[in-house]
């Protein structure tokens, strides 16, 4: 860089001056930022998906056997209380320094939100809808899949959105073991007091949460077209 | 199980508890920054939320603030604060970050609690000749109390959990035992620190749940009410704030 310093002093300025906002940083480290963002999306997405796969049977179990509801909800709430740094550290002896550790911790946190919302959604299905479906000869599985689940979808999706947004933020703590996506860049930036990197990674992280939320909102609208029809009728 | 036994040995060793890096000092730091942050957050958020709820304005702000707070990583906020001149100001960066994250659940719950007070009850109180001040202190506040306390509880637990993250940027607190263990590849110490941090968070939750029940002016925590709370959906029950720590 020193050889070119005299030729292009302006280009060197914002990196050497350690400015908060630095176009040069974004240009030269685009690859690093992209990689971290991809890792972030990957960790968040996997966590929420696994969380959903675990939460769904748990919610069904809690619903069909009320004796299980208390322990299931109590345990997931208890897990929610544990600080993330402690959660990741407690899983360390079991899973080692791997992305699986971060994902497992994030799955455990997402369970609280997801189980509650699935339960609430299923509880809000009108009894008449169930009765009508049973009258039409729907078995329990078809009733769940074709009647209850679609009607519970808005509450379920609200849970998925909340879990996703908070998981995007929480993933940064994975920087503790070097598997935090954008959190790794933030961590590295703090150690080296590299302002542009910390700010860029932080802003990207918040943007990621906002974009994920909007995408899920779009998905929810696609999956529940009837809610819009009803709203349009009300408007008329 | 070997690691847990080693962690226990770490915890049972007296020298790990004394001195600047000792567990007692870290615990003290943790409780101090959490306490100060919660007190400041309550002093800012509760009067504001109660006033907004009383006059019935600012609802969108109170509710959306809580949702927006969920998207912001505590770690990023702390990191940004540590790159400002505040980094030399002792515990200040941690306390600022903790206050920022404690305000939304406090504000939302207190506001919603005030707004959910039955309007008919307020009208009746007015009809009985109560002044605005009396309505506020003797009708609205006691009725809003359960939700207000739920907010304080979730804010307190969030603050204690978030204070752990402070160690990742070099600030004090119980998290320091964990991060110090990481830098020296001392897994038993990492696990011991994690156990302490988790236990403290659970203890705070337990103490607040008990206090909540004992202090409720109406003591209506019936079994039915508790069951109803379990199954209430999160979006309409702002009691559980988003976890971002």
GROMACS .gro file of N, CA and C in nm, chain A residues 22-78:
model
  171
   22UNK      N    1  -1.687   0.338   0.569
   22UNK     CA    2  -1.572   0.332   0.480
   22UNK      C    3  -1.606   0.250   0.356
   23UNK      N    4  -1.624   0.317   0.245
   23UNK     CA    5  -1.656   0.249   0.119
   23UNK      C    6  -1.545   0.156   0.077
   24UNK      N    7  -1.422   0.197   0.105
   24UNK     CA    8  -1.306   0.117   0.068
   24UNK      C    9  -1.312  -0.019   0.139
   25UNK      N   10  -1.355  -0.017   0.266
   25UNK     CA   11  -1.366  -0.143   0.340
   25UNK      C   12  -1.467  -0.235   0.272
   26UNK      N   13  -1.582  -0.179   0.237
   26UNK     CA   14  -1.687  -0.261   0.175
   26UNK      C   15  -1.638  -0.321   0.044
   27UNK      N   16  -1.559  -0.241  -0.032
   27UNK     CA   17  -1.509  -0.289  -0.161
   27UNK      C   18  -1.407  -0.400  -0.143
   28UNK      N   19  -1.308  -0.375  -0.056
   28UNK     CA   20  -1.198  -0.471  -0.046
   28UNK      C   21  -1.236  -0.596   0.032
   29UNK      N   22  -1.335  -0.585   0.121
   29UNK     CA   23  -1.370  -0.703   0.203
   29UNK      C   24  -1.506  -0.759   0.168
   30UNK      N   25  -1.552  -0.733   0.046
   30UNK     CA   26  -1.686  -0.778   0.007
   30UNK      C   27  -1.700  -0.929   0.025
   31UNK      N   28  -1.594  -1.002  -0.012
   31UNK     CA   29  -1.599  -1.148  -0.005
   31UNK      C   30  -1.617  -1.194   0.139
   32UNK      N   31  -1.539  -1.132   0.229
   32UNK     CA   32  -1.545  -1.168   0.371
   32UNK      C   33  -1.685  -1.141   0.428
   33UNK      N   34  -1.740  -1.026   0.390
   33UNK     CA   35  -1.874  -0.989   0.438
   33UNK      C   36  -1.978  -1.087   0.383
   34UNK      N   37  -1.965  -1.123   0.255
   34UNK     CA   38  -2.061  -1.217   0.196
   34UNK      C   39  -2.053  -1.352   0.266
   35UNK      N   40  -1.932  -1.400   0.286
   35UNK     CA   41  -1.916  -1.531   0.352
   35UNK      C   42  -1.980  -1.530   0.490
   36UNK      N   43  -1.954  -1.423   0.567
   36UNK     CA   44  -2.009  -1.415   0.703
   36UNK      C   45  -2.161  -1.409   0.698
   37UNK      N   46  -2.215  -1.333   0.601
   37UNK     CA   47  -2.361  -1.323   0.590
   37UNK      C   48  -2.421  -1.459   0.555
   38UNK      N   49  -2.356  -1.529   0.462
   38UNK     CA   50  -2.407  -1.662   0.423
   38UNK      C   51  -2.405  -1.756   0.543
   39UNK      N   52  -2.296  -1.753   0.620
   39UNK     CA   53  -2.289  -1.839   0.739
   39UNK      C   54  -2.399  -1.802   0.838
   40UNK      N   55  -2.422  -1.671   0.852
   40UNK     CA   56  -2.525  -1.622   0.944
   40UNK      C   57  -2.662  -1.675   0.903
   41UNK      N   58  -2.693  -1.662   0.773
   41UNK     CA   59  -2.823  -1.707   0.723
   41UNK      C   60  -2.836  -1.858   0.743
   42UNK      N   61  -2.729  -1.928   0.714
   42UNK     CA   62  -2.729  -2.073   0.724
   42UNK      C   63  -2.755  -2.119   0.867
   43UNK      N   64  -2.684  -2.058   0.963
   43UNK     CA   65  -2.701  -2.095   1.104
   43UNK      C   66  -2.843  -2.061   1.153
   44UNK      N   67  -2.889  -1.940   1.119
   44UNK     CA   68  -3.023  -1.898   1.161
   44UNK      C   69  -3.130  -1.988   1.101
   45UNK      N   70  -3.120  -2.010   0.968
   45UNK     CA   71  -3.222  -2.089   0.899
   45UNK      C   72  -3.229  -2.231   0.953
   46UNK      N   73  -3.113  -2.295   0.969
   46UNK     CA   74  -3.110  -2.431   1.021
   46UNK      C   75  -3.172  -2.437   1.160
   47UNK      N   76  -3.136  -2.339   1.243
   47UNK     CA   77  -3.186  -2.339   1.381
   47UNK      C   78  -3.338  -2.328   1.386
   48UNK      N   79  -3.393  -2.236   1.307
   48UNK     CA   80  -3.538  -2.217   1.312
   48UNK      C   81  -3.609  -2.339   1.253
   49UNK      N   82  -3.554  -2.396   1.146
   49UNK     CA   83  -3.617  -2.514   1.085
   49UNK      C   84  -3.617  -2.632   1.182
   50UNK      N   85  -3.502  -2.659   1.243
   50UNK     CA   86  -3.497  -2.769   1.340
   50UNK      C   87  -3.589  -2.737   1.457
   51UNK      N   88  -3.588  -2.611   1.500
   51UNK     CA   89  -3.676  -2.570   1.610
   51UNK      C   90  -3.821  -2.601   1.579
   52UNK      N   91  -3.861  -2.572   1.455
   52UNK     CA   92  -3.999  -2.598   1.412
   52UNK      C   93  -4.028  -2.748   1.412
   53UNK      N   94  -3.931  -2.826   1.363
   53UNK     CA   95  -3.949  -2.972   1.356
   53UNK      C   96  -3.961  -3.032   1.496
   54UNK      N   97  -3.893  -2.974   1.594
   54UNK     CA   98  -3.900  -3.026   1.731
   54UNK      C   99  -4.024  -2.971   1.802
   55UNK      N  100  -4.053  -2.842   1.776
   55UNK     CA  101  -4.162  -2.776   1.849
   55UNK      C  102  -4.298  -2.835   1.811
   56UNK      N  103  -4.314  -2.873   1.685
   56UNK     CA  104  -4.445  -2.918   1.639
   56UNK      C  105  -4.494  -3.043   1.714
   57UNK      N  106  -4.413  -3.151   1.715
   57UNK     CA  107  -4.459  -3.267   1.793
   57UNK      C  108  -4.474  -3.236   1.941
   58UNK      N  109  -4.386  -3.151   1.994
   58UNK     CA  110  -4.397  -3.115   2.136
   58UNK      C  111  -4.531  -3.047   2.163
   59UNK      N  112  -4.570  -2.955   2.073
   59UNK     CA  113  -4.696  -2.884   2.090
   59UNK      C  114  -4.813  -2.981   2.079
   60UNK      N  115  -4.806  -3.074   1.982
   60UNK     CA  116  -4.914  -3.172   1.966
   60UNK      C  117  -4.924  -3.259   2.090
   61UNK      N  118  -4.809  -3.297   2.144
   61UNK     CA  119  -4.807  -3.380   2.264
   61UNK      C  120  -4.870  -3.304   2.381
   62UNK      N  121  -4.828  -3.177   2.396
   62UNK     CA  122  -4.881  -3.095   2.506
   62UNK      C  123  -5.031  -3.077   2.491
   63UNK      N  124  -5.078  -3.074   2.366
   63UNK     CA  125  -5.221  -3.053   2.346
   63UNK      C  126  -5.301  -3.179   2.374
   64UNK      N  127  -5.251  -3.294   2.324
   64UNK     CA  128  -5.330  -3.417   2.340
   64UNK      C  129  -5.322  -3.471   2.482
   65UNK      N  130  -5.208  -3.445   2.548
   65UNK     CA  131  -5.195  -3.494   2.688
   65UNK      C  132  -5.171  -3.373   2.777
   66UNK      N  133  -5.278  -3.319   2.833
   66UNK     CA  134  -5.261  -3.197   2.916
   66UNK      C  135  -5.160  -3.214   3.030
   67UNK      N  136  -5.138  -3.339   3.072
   67UNK     CA  137  -5.040  -3.362   3.178
   67UNK      C  138  -4.900  -3.323   3.134
   68UNK      N  139  -4.875  -3.328   3.002
   68UNK     CA  140  -4.744  -3.293   2.949
   68UNK      C  141  -4.727  -3.142   2.931
   69UNK      N  142  -4.840  -3.072   2.919
   69UNK     CA  143  -4.834  -2.930   2.884
   69UNK      C  144  -4.751  -2.850   2.985
   70UNK      N  145  -4.776  -2.871   3.113
   70UNK     CA  146  -4.702  -2.798   3.216
   70UNK      C  147  -4.552  -2.819   3.206
   71UNK      N  148  -4.507  -2.947   3.211
   71UNK     CA  149  -4.362  -2.971   3.202
   71UNK      C  150  -4.300  -2.919   3.072
   72UNK      N  151  -4.366  -2.941   2.958
   72UNK     CA  152  -4.311  -2.897   2.829
   72UNK      C  153  -4.293  -2.745   2.828
   73UNK      N  154  -4.399  -2.673   2.865
   73UNK     CA  155  -4.391  -2.527   2.863
   73UNK      C  156  -4.297  -2.475   2.972
   74UNK      N  157  -4.301  -2.540   3.088
   74UNK     CA  158  -4.213  -2.498   3.197
   74UNK      C  159  -4.067  -2.514   3.160
   75UNK      N  160  -4.035  -2.628   3.100
   75UNK     CA  161  -3.896  -2.657   3.066
   75UNK      C  162  -3.844  -2.561   2.958
   76UNK      N  163  -3.925  -2.539   2.853
   76UNK     CA  164  -3.878  -2.450   2.747
   76UNK      C  165  -3.863  -2.307   2.799
   77UNK      N  166  -3.951  -2.268   2.892
   77UNK     CA  167  -3.939  -2.133   2.948
   77UNK      C  168  -3.814  -2.122   3.034
   78UNK      N  169  -3.785  -2.230   3.106
   78UNK     CA  170  -3.666  -2.234   3.190
   78UNK      C  171  -3.540  -2.219   3.103
   0.00000   0.00000   0.00000
